[in-house]
Amino acid sequence: MTKFQVLTEIAARQPTVRQKEVAIKIGITPQAVSEYIKELTADGLIHSDGRVRYKITKDGVEWVLENAAELRRYSQLVMEDIISHVSTWTAICDENIKKDDKVYIEMRDGLLYANKTRDTGIFGTAILAGEKGYDVGVTDLQGYMHTETQSITICKIPRIKRGGSSHTNLDRLKPIVESKPYIAAVGTEALMALKRLNIEPHVMFGAPESVIQAAYHGLPSALVIVEDEVPYLMSRLESEDIPYEIMDMSKGK
């Protein structure tokens, strides 16, 4: 963990990196930072151009991305197995529920639902009464909820200089977006391509983060996105270890 913190601080501050500043930021001694820098240099994760000049290498970037994904998975495990026992979770009532009722929990379409009779293996106690179709708080959650991370289908739309939505293969795009329960758009051309199909996206602003959260909640999605935003998105998904496929929606493809 400390090695990860030191490397990310170097990446954020490069090329001029003062060990004392890094030490203060992450709460260790400058001597410890110096030792970590020696180790990172020996591992080929950073390159030194002088006493205070460091630069993260390509291997260093890949190491950060790999460990960031691992830390995220670990934090999810902590949330599922530890924090769940002392937290209050919000679920939607499948039926009328009374305070202190034992309720079973399941995930559907990215949301938690609570019922009193269908044993899902995950259960807790209602902290207040809840009406069917509305929210209820559940505490002392027990059991393990396994939610498989879903794939994201990336539908690449040409920018306006290449024709925009008018140069989009709508016949190919339509069955894809109609088959997904969650649809997001990035860019005006992407929004207009969906408009030509009379389809309203669930989200436009903050769409990449939104589909990532949907994937973690077991909800497959289609992200209709302008072509020049795809490289950043791919890097983001790979760092999160989320499966995806890319489909070019340009006419003639």
PDB file of C-alpha atoms in Angstrom:
ATOM      1  CA  MET A   1       0.000   0.000   0.000  1.00  0.00           C
ATOM      2  CA  THR A   2       2.776   2.470   0.931  1.00  0.00           C
ATOM      3  CA  LYS A   3       4.719   1.599  -2.200  1.00  0.00           C
ATOM      4  CA  PHE A   4       1.584   2.320  -4.218  1.00  0.00           C
ATOM      5  CA  GLN A   5       1.120   5.665  -2.445  1.00  0.00           C
ATOM      6  CA  VAL A   6       4.738   6.709  -3.029  1.00  0.00           C
ATOM      7  CA  LEU A   7       4.552   5.847  -6.730  1.00  0.00           C
ATOM      8  CA  THR A   8       1.263   7.696  -7.251  1.00  0.00           C
ATOM      9  CA  GLU A   9       2.654  10.754  -5.465  1.00  0.00           C
ATOM     10  CA  ILE A  10       5.711  10.687  -7.734  1.00  0.00           C
ATOM     11  CA  ALA A  11       3.429  10.415 -10.772  1.00  0.00           C
ATOM     12  CA  ALA A  12       1.390  13.396  -9.545  1.00  0.00           C
ATOM     13  CA  ARG A  13       4.443  15.572  -8.811  1.00  0.00           C
ATOM     14  CA  GLN A  14       6.877  14.570 -11.573  1.00  0.00           C
ATOM     15  CA  PRO A  15       9.371  15.610 -12.764  1.00  0.00           C
ATOM     16  CA  THR A  16      10.391  17.567  -9.625  1.00  0.00           C
ATOM     17  CA  VAL A  17       9.726  15.396  -6.583  1.00  0.00           C
ATOM     18  CA  ARG A  18      10.701  16.506  -3.090  1.00  0.00           C
ATOM     19  CA  GLN A  19      10.857  13.542  -0.762  1.00  0.00           C
ATOM     20  CA  LYS A  20       9.896  15.604   2.290  1.00  0.00           C
ATOM     21  CA  GLU A  21       6.639  16.694   0.640  1.00  0.00           C
ATOM     22  CA  VAL A  22       5.811  13.102  -0.283  1.00  0.00           C
ATOM     23  CA  ALA A  23       6.601  11.975   3.269  1.00  0.00           C
ATOM     24  CA  ILE A  24       4.277  14.594   4.793  1.00  0.00           C
ATOM     25  CA  LYS A  25       1.482  13.719   2.367  1.00  0.00           C
ATOM     26  CA  ILE A  26       1.418   9.990   3.133  1.00  0.00           C
ATOM     27  CA  GLY A  27       2.602  10.100   6.753  1.00  0.00           C
ATOM     28  CA  ILE A  28       6.017   8.411   6.665  1.00  0.00           C
ATOM     29  CA  THR A  29       9.575   9.661   7.140  1.00  0.00           C
ATOM     30  CA  PRO A  30      11.670  11.151   4.310  1.00  0.00           C
ATOM     31  CA  GLN A  31      14.151   8.324   4.879  1.00  0.00           C
ATOM     32  CA  ALA A  32      11.407   5.787   4.222  1.00  0.00           C
ATOM     33  CA  VAL A  33      10.437   7.652   1.039  1.00  0.00           C
ATOM     34  CA  SER A  34      14.085   7.511  -0.055  1.00  0.00           C
ATOM     35  CA  GLU A  35      14.163   3.739   0.433  1.00  0.00           C
ATOM     36  CA  TYR A  36      10.937   3.272  -1.507  1.00  0.00           C
ATOM     37  CA  ILE A  37      12.315   5.410  -4.353  1.00  0.00           C
ATOM     38  CA  LYS A  38      15.413   3.205  -4.502  1.00  0.00           C
ATOM     39  CA  GLU A  39      13.192   0.135  -4.661  1.00  0.00           C
ATOM     40  CA  LEU A  40      10.916   1.634  -7.326  1.00  0.00           C
ATOM     41  CA  THR A  41      13.937   2.626  -9.402  1.00  0.00           C
ATOM     42  CA  ALA A  42      15.456  -0.855  -9.096  1.00  0.00           C
ATOM     43  CA  ASP A  43      12.117  -2.358 -10.163  1.00  0.00           C
ATOM     44  CA  GLY A  44      12.056  -0.138 -13.252  1.00  0.00           C
ATOM     45  CA  LEU A  45       8.883   1.631 -12.181  1.00  0.00           C
ATOM     46  CA  ILE A  46      10.455   5.101 -12.070  1.00  0.00           C
ATOM     47  CA  HIS A  47      13.429   6.719 -13.795  1.00  0.00           C
ATOM     48  CA  SER A  48      15.696   9.296 -12.147  1.00  0.00           C
ATOM     49  CA  ASP A  49      17.179  12.235 -14.079  1.00  0.00           C
ATOM     50  CA  GLY A  50      18.873  13.699 -11.007  1.00  0.00           C
ATOM     51  CA  ARG A  51      18.541  14.128  -7.274  1.00  0.00           C
ATOM     52  CA  VAL A  52      14.974  15.423  -7.232  1.00  0.00           C
ATOM     53  CA  ARG A  53      13.879  14.650 -10.787  1.00  0.00           C
ATOM     54  CA  TYR A  54      11.883  11.469 -11.258  1.00  0.00           C
ATOM     55  CA  LYS A  55       9.523  10.195 -13.917  1.00  0.00           C
ATOM     56  CA  ILE A  56       7.193   7.229 -13.796  1.00  0.00           C
ATOM     57  CA  THR A  57       7.935   4.657 -16.518  1.00  0.00           C
ATOM     58  CA  LYS A  58       5.492   2.754 -18.729  1.00  0.00           C
ATOM     59  CA  ASP A  59       5.927  -0.266 -16.441  1.00  0.00           C
ATOM     60  CA  GLY A  60       5.195   2.029 -13.505  1.00  0.00           C
ATOM     61  CA  VAL A  61       1.945   3.229 -15.060  1.00  0.00           C
ATOM     62  CA  GLU A  62       0.863  -0.363 -15.715  1.00  0.00           C
ATOM     63  CA  TRP A  63       1.748  -1.319 -12.122  1.00  0.00           C
ATOM     64  CA  VAL A  64      -0.338   1.567 -10.750  1.00  0.00           C
ATOM     65  CA  LEU A  65      -3.344   0.613 -12.896  1.00  0.00           C
ATOM     66  CA  GLU A  66      -3.088  -3.052 -11.934  1.00  0.00           C
ATOM     67  CA  ASN A  67      -2.832  -2.336  -8.221  1.00  0.00           C
ATOM     68  CA  ALA A  68      -5.534   0.349  -8.326  1.00  0.00           C
ATOM     69  CA  ALA A  69      -7.939  -2.274  -9.676  1.00  0.00           C
ATOM     70  CA  GLU A  70      -6.827  -4.734  -6.979  1.00  0.00           C
ATOM     71  CA  LEU A  71      -7.329  -2.126  -4.241  1.00  0.00           C
ATOM     72  CA  ARG A  72     -10.787  -1.387  -5.561  1.00  0.00           C
ATOM     73  CA  ARG A  73     -11.693  -5.083  -5.476  1.00  0.00           C
ATOM     74  CA  TYR A  74     -10.358  -5.290  -1.917  1.00  0.00           C
ATOM     75  CA  SER A  75     -12.380  -2.261  -0.849  1.00  0.00           C
ATOM     76  CA  GLN A  76     -15.501  -3.854  -2.337  1.00  0.00           C
ATOM     77  CA  LEU A  77     -14.793  -7.008  -0.321  1.00  0.00           C
ATOM     78  CA  VAL A  78     -14.473  -4.913   2.839  1.00  0.00           C
ATOM     79  CA  MET A  79     -17.772  -3.211   2.091  1.00  0.00           C
ATOM     80  CA  GLU A  80     -19.546  -6.507   1.406  1.00  0.00           C
ATOM     81  CA  ASP A  81     -18.135  -8.658   4.218  1.00  0.00           C
ATOM     82  CA  ILE A  82     -17.378  -6.232   7.050  1.00  0.00           C
ATOM     83  CA  ILE A  83     -19.096  -2.862   6.780  1.00  0.00           C
ATOM     84  CA  SER A  84     -22.402  -4.501   5.834  1.00  0.00           C
ATOM     85  CA  HIS A  85     -22.789  -5.719   9.413  1.00  0.00           C
ATOM     86  CA  VAL A  86     -22.693  -2.225  10.912  1.00  0.00           C
ATOM     87  CA  SER A  87     -24.301  -0.198   8.117  1.00  0.00           C
ATOM     88  CA  THR A  88     -27.828   0.562   7.071  1.00  0.00           C
ATOM     89  CA  TRP A  89     -28.681  -0.371   3.489  1.00  0.00           C
ATOM     90  CA  THR A  90     -31.566   1.016   1.481  1.00  0.00           C
ATOM     91  CA  ALA A  91     -33.797  -1.404  -0.408  1.00  0.00           C
ATOM     92  CA  ILE A  92     -37.095  -1.260  -2.261  1.00  0.00           C
ATOM     93  CA  CYS A  93     -39.967  -3.183  -0.679  1.00  0.00           C
ATOM     94  CA  ASP A  94     -41.433  -6.071  -2.682  1.00  0.00           C
ATOM     95  CA  GLU A  95     -44.258  -6.105  -0.127  1.00  0.00           C
ATOM     96  CA  ASN A  96     -45.344  -4.181   2.955  1.00  0.00           C
ATOM     97  CA  ILE A  97     -42.711  -4.540   5.668  1.00  0.00           C
ATOM     98  CA  LYS A  98     -42.961  -3.784   9.391  1.00  0.00           C
ATOM     99  CA  LYS A  99     -40.251  -2.444  11.664  1.00  0.00           C
ATOM    100  CA  ASP A 100     -37.976  -5.223  12.991  1.00  0.00           C
ATOM    101  CA  ASP A 101     -39.162  -7.697  10.330  1.00  0.00           C
ATOM    102  CA  LYS A 102     -36.548 -10.130   9.068  1.00  0.00           C
ATOM    103  CA  VAL A 103     -36.169  -9.417   5.366  1.00  0.00           C
ATOM    104  CA  TYR A 104     -34.289 -11.056   2.518  1.00  0.00           C
ATOM    105  CA  ILE A 105     -32.285  -8.949   0.081  1.00  0.00           C
ATOM    106  CA  GLU A 106     -31.505  -9.383  -3.605  1.00  0.00           C
ATOM    107  CA  MET A 107     -30.100  -7.250  -6.397  1.00  0.00           C
ATOM    108  CA  ARG A 108     -32.258  -6.617  -9.468  1.00  0.00           C
ATOM    109  CA  ASP A 109     -31.455  -4.181 -12.262  1.00  0.00           C
ATOM    110  CA  GLY A 110     -28.734  -2.619 -10.128  1.00  0.00           C
ATOM    111  CA  LEU A 111     -31.016  -1.935  -7.128  1.00  0.00           C
ATOM    112  CA  LEU A 112     -31.578  -3.742  -3.830  1.00  0.00           C
ATOM    113  CA  TYR A 113     -35.016  -5.245  -3.122  1.00  0.00           C
ATOM    114  CA  ALA A 114     -36.388  -6.575   0.167  1.00  0.00           C
ATOM    115  CA  ASN A 115     -39.009  -9.260   0.838  1.00  0.00           C
ATOM    116  CA  LYS A 116     -40.079 -11.380   3.827  1.00  0.00           C
ATOM    117  CA  THR A 117     -40.563 -14.804   2.243  1.00  0.00           C
ATOM    118  CA  ARG A 118     -38.184 -15.488  -0.662  1.00  0.00           C
ATOM    119  CA  ASP A 119     -34.963 -16.784   0.915  1.00  0.00           C
ATOM    120  CA  THR A 120     -32.019 -15.352  -1.014  1.00  0.00           C
ATOM    121  CA  GLY A 121     -29.396 -16.290   1.549  1.00  0.00           C
ATOM    122  CA  ILE A 122     -28.862 -12.604   2.381  1.00  0.00           C
ATOM    123  CA  PHE A 123     -30.972 -11.172   5.182  1.00  0.00           C
ATOM    124  CA  GLY A 124     -31.200  -8.379   7.703  1.00  0.00           C
ATOM    125  CA  THR A 125     -33.593  -6.445   9.925  1.00  0.00           C
ATOM    126  CA  ALA A 126     -35.864  -3.609   8.811  1.00  0.00           C
ATOM    127  CA  ILE A 127     -35.180  -0.469  10.865  1.00  0.00           C
ATOM    128  CA  LEU A 128     -38.599   1.004  10.072  1.00  0.00           C
ATOM    129  CA  ALA A 129     -41.829   0.158   8.284  1.00  0.00           C
ATOM    130  CA  GLY A 130     -41.898   0.291   4.503  1.00  0.00           C
ATOM    131  CA  GLU A 131     -44.670   0.266   1.905  1.00  0.00           C
ATOM    132  CA  LYS A 132     -44.612  -1.988  -1.140  1.00  0.00           C
ATOM    133  CA  GLY A 133     -42.723  -0.256  -3.934  1.00  0.00           C
ATOM    134  CA  TYR A 134     -40.987   2.233  -1.634  1.00  0.00           C
ATOM    135  CA  ASP A 135     -37.732   2.418   0.311  1.00  0.00           C
ATOM    136  CA  VAL A 136     -36.878   0.707   3.582  1.00  0.00           C
ATOM    137  CA  GLY A 137     -33.725   0.663   5.688  1.00  0.00           C
ATOM    138  CA  VAL A 138     -32.117  -2.710   6.444  1.00  0.00           C
ATOM    139  CA  THR A 139     -29.397  -3.235   9.045  1.00  0.00           C
ATOM    140  CA  ASP A 140     -27.311  -6.149  10.379  1.00  0.00           C
ATOM    141  CA  LEU A 141     -27.051  -7.547   6.866  1.00  0.00           C
ATOM    142  CA  GLN A 142     -25.723 -11.106   6.798  1.00  0.00           C
ATOM    143  CA  GLY A 143     -24.715 -13.348   3.921  1.00  0.00           C
ATOM    144  CA  TYR A 144     -22.603 -12.730   0.847  1.00  0.00           C
ATOM    145  CA  MET A 145     -23.989 -10.952  -2.183  1.00  0.00           C
ATOM    146  CA  HIS A 146     -22.088 -11.935  -5.303  1.00  0.00           C
ATOM    147  CA  THR A 147     -22.725  -9.566  -8.180  1.00  0.00           C
ATOM    148  CA  GLU A 148     -20.928 -10.401 -11.399  1.00  0.00           C
ATOM    149  CA  THR A 149     -19.410  -7.363 -13.087  1.00  0.00           C
ATOM    150  CA  GLN A 150     -21.191  -6.878 -16.398  1.00  0.00           C
ATOM    151  CA  SER A 151     -19.728  -5.962 -19.759  1.00  0.00           C
ATOM    152  CA  ILE A 152     -20.125  -2.542 -21.371  1.00  0.00           C
ATOM    153  CA  THR A 153     -20.879  -2.299 -25.079  1.00  0.00           C
ATOM    154  CA  ILE A 154     -19.188   0.785 -26.521  1.00  0.00           C
ATOM    155  CA  CYS A 155     -20.923   2.119 -29.635  1.00  0.00           C
ATOM    156  CA  LYS A 156     -18.525   4.476 -31.390  1.00  0.00           C
ATOM    157  CA  ILE A 157     -20.197   7.382 -33.219  1.00  0.00           C
ATOM    158  CA  PRO A 158     -18.359   9.529 -35.826  1.00  0.00           C
ATOM    159  CA  ARG A 159     -17.668  13.166 -34.992  1.00  0.00           C
ATOM    160  CA  ILE A 160     -19.543  15.822 -36.967  1.00  0.00           C
ATOM    161  CA  LYS A 161     -16.579  16.372 -39.310  1.00  0.00           C
ATOM    162  CA  ARG A 162     -17.152  12.773 -40.473  1.00  0.00           C
ATOM    163  CA  GLY A 163     -20.910  13.133 -40.677  1.00  0.00           C
ATOM    164  CA  GLY A 164     -21.980  12.769 -37.040  1.00  0.00           C
ATOM    165  CA  SER A 165     -25.355  11.149 -36.422  1.00  0.00           C
ATOM    166  CA  SER A 166     -26.276  11.315 -40.127  1.00  0.00           C
ATOM    167  CA  HIS A 167     -23.317   9.044 -40.901  1.00  0.00           C
ATOM    168  CA  THR A 168     -24.247   6.542 -38.173  1.00  0.00           C
ATOM    169  CA  ASN A 169     -25.455   3.052 -39.033  1.00  0.00           C
ATOM    170  CA  LEU A 170     -28.754   3.279 -37.154  1.00  0.00           C
ATOM    171  CA  ASP A 171     -29.868  -0.197 -38.261  1.00  0.00           C
ATOM    172  CA  ARG A 172     -26.856  -1.617 -36.465  1.00  0.00           C
ATOM    173  CA  LEU A 173     -27.115   0.658 -33.436  1.00  0.00           C
ATOM    174  CA  LYS A 174     -30.816   0.102 -32.749  1.00  0.00           C
ATOM    175  CA  PRO A 175     -30.815  -3.603 -31.698  1.00  0.00           C
ATOM    176  CA  ILE A 176     -27.793  -3.021 -29.482  1.00  0.00           C
ATOM    177  CA  VAL A 177     -29.268  -0.185 -27.435  1.00  0.00           C
ATOM    178  CA  GLU A 178     -32.695  -1.823 -27.344  1.00  0.00           C
ATOM    179  CA  SER A 179     -31.161  -4.963 -25.822  1.00  0.00           C
ATOM    180  CA  LYS A 180     -29.487  -3.138 -22.925  1.00  0.00           C
ATOM    181  CA  PRO A 181     -31.285  -2.078 -19.730  1.00  0.00           C
ATOM    182  CA  TYR A 182     -28.998   0.923 -19.269  1.00  0.00           C
ATOM    183  CA  ILE A 183     -28.027   3.430 -21.961  1.00  0.00           C
ATOM    184  CA  ALA A 184     -25.605   6.334 -21.699  1.00  0.00           C
ATOM    185  CA  ALA A 185     -24.369   8.924 -24.202  1.00  0.00           C
ATOM    186  CA  VAL A 186     -21.183  10.950 -24.522  1.00  0.00           C
ATOM    187  CA  GLY A 187     -21.169  13.831 -27.011  1.00  0.00           C
ATOM    188  CA  THR A 188     -23.856  15.654 -28.965  1.00  0.00           C
ATOM    189  CA  GLU A 189     -23.438  13.373 -32.015  1.00  0.00           C
ATOM    190  CA  ALA A 190     -24.103  10.351 -29.801  1.00  0.00           C
ATOM    191  CA  LEU A 191     -27.187  11.995 -28.313  1.00  0.00           C
ATOM    192  CA  MET A 192     -28.499  12.837 -31.779  1.00  0.00           C
ATOM    193  CA  ALA A 193     -27.916   9.284 -33.010  1.00  0.00           C
ATOM    194  CA  LEU A 194     -30.125   8.052 -30.182  1.00  0.00           C
ATOM    195  CA  LYS A 195     -32.667  10.769 -30.942  1.00  0.00           C
ATOM    196  CA  ARG A 196     -32.940   9.473 -34.517  1.00  0.00           C
ATOM    197  CA  LEU A 197     -33.997   6.164 -32.937  1.00  0.00           C
ATOM    198  CA  ASN A 198     -36.431   7.889 -30.546  1.00  0.00           C
ATOM    199  CA  ILE A 199     -34.374   6.613 -27.610  1.00  0.00           C
ATOM    200  CA  GLU A 200     -33.612   8.740 -24.564  1.00  0.00           C
ATOM    201  CA  PRO A 201     -30.383   7.837 -22.700  1.00  0.00           C
ATOM    202  CA  HIS A 202     -30.550   7.277 -18.962  1.00  0.00           C
ATOM    203  CA  VAL A 203     -27.559   9.566 -18.476  1.00  0.00           C
ATOM    204  CA  MET A 204     -25.345  11.886 -20.482  1.00  0.00           C
ATOM    205  CA  PHE A 205     -23.238  13.938 -18.096  1.00  0.00           C
ATOM    206  CA  GLY A 206     -20.810  11.762 -16.163  1.00  0.00           C
ATOM    207  CA  ALA A 207     -21.712   8.837 -18.413  1.00  0.00           C
ATOM    208  CA  PRO A 208     -18.393   6.911 -18.171  1.00  0.00           C
ATOM    209  CA  GLU A 209     -18.513   6.768 -14.381  1.00  0.00           C
ATOM    210  CA  SER A 210     -22.206   5.927 -14.519  1.00  0.00           C
ATOM    211  CA  VAL A 211     -21.787   2.851 -16.747  1.00  0.00           C
ATOM    212  CA  ILE A 212     -18.851   1.696 -14.595  1.00  0.00           C
ATOM    213  CA  GLN A 213     -21.074   1.789 -11.511  1.00  0.00           C
ATOM    214  CA  ALA A 214     -23.832   0.021 -13.459  1.00  0.00           C
ATOM    215  CA  ALA A 215     -21.370  -2.734 -14.420  1.00  0.00           C
ATOM    216  CA  TYR A 216     -20.372  -3.215 -10.771  1.00  0.00           C
ATOM    217  CA  HIS A 217     -24.060  -3.448  -9.835  1.00  0.00           C
ATOM    218  CA  GLY A 218     -24.645  -6.241 -12.355  1.00  0.00           C
ATOM    219  CA  LEU A 219     -26.314  -4.055 -14.974  1.00  0.00           C
ATOM    220  CA  PRO A 220     -25.135  -4.429 -18.607  1.00  0.00           C
ATOM    221  CA  SER A 221     -25.083  -1.188 -20.544  1.00  0.00           C
ATOM    222  CA  ALA A 222     -24.561   0.432 -23.910  1.00  0.00           C
ATOM    223  CA  LEU A 223     -22.417   3.556 -24.026  1.00  0.00           C
ATOM    224  CA  VAL A 224     -22.990   5.531 -27.209  1.00  0.00           C
ATOM    225  CA  ILE A 225     -19.914   7.720 -27.463  1.00  0.00           C
ATOM    226  CA  VAL A 226     -18.142   9.990 -29.958  1.00  0.00           C
ATOM    227  CA  GLU A 227     -15.034   8.387 -31.412  1.00  0.00           C
ATOM    228  CA  ASP A 228     -12.343  10.659 -29.948  1.00  0.00           C
ATOM    229  CA  GLU A 229     -13.504   9.959 -26.376  1.00  0.00           C
ATOM    230  CA  VAL A 230     -13.011   6.199 -26.739  1.00  0.00           C
ATOM    231  CA  PRO A 231      -9.249   5.960 -25.927  1.00  0.00           C
ATOM    232  CA  TYR A 232      -9.688   7.603 -22.513  1.00  0.00           C
ATOM    233  CA  LEU A 233     -12.689   5.404 -21.788  1.00  0.00           C
ATOM    234  CA  MET A 234     -10.740   2.246 -22.695  1.00  0.00           C
ATOM    235  CA  SER A 235      -7.940   3.216 -20.320  1.00  0.00           C
ATOM    236  CA  ARG A 236     -10.479   3.835 -17.569  1.00  0.00           C
ATOM    237  CA  LEU A 237     -12.216   0.484 -18.061  1.00  0.00           C
ATOM    238  CA  GLU A 238      -8.958  -1.440 -18.225  1.00  0.00           C
ATOM    239  CA  SER A 239      -7.775   0.182 -15.002  1.00  0.00           C
ATOM    240  CA  GLU A 240     -11.022  -0.964 -13.364  1.00  0.00           C
ATOM    241  CA  ASP A 241     -10.742  -4.439 -14.955  1.00  0.00           C
ATOM    242  CA  ILE A 242     -14.227  -4.127 -16.493  1.00  0.00           C
ATOM    243  CA  PRO A 243     -14.980  -6.204 -19.615  1.00  0.00           C
ATOM    244  CA  TYR A 244     -16.072  -4.303 -22.707  1.00  0.00           C
ATOM    245  CA  GLU A 245     -16.501  -4.536 -26.461  1.00  0.00           C
ATOM    246  CA  ILE A 246     -16.193  -1.758 -29.014  1.00  0.00           C
ATOM    247  CA  MET A 247     -18.413  -1.506 -32.095  1.00  0.00           C
ATOM    248  CA  ASP A 248     -17.891   1.110 -34.770  1.00  0.00           C
ATOM    249  CA  MET A 249     -21.267   2.573 -35.756  1.00  0.00           C
ATOM    250  CA  SER A 250     -20.012   4.498 -38.785  1.00  0.00           C
ATOM    251  CA  LYS A 251     -21.788   3.709 -42.049  1.00  0.00           C
ATOM    252  CA  GLY A 252     -19.775   1.284 -44.124  1.00  0.00           C
ATOM    253  CA  LYS A 253     -18.225  -0.412 -41.080  1.00  0.00           C
TER     254      LYS A 253
END
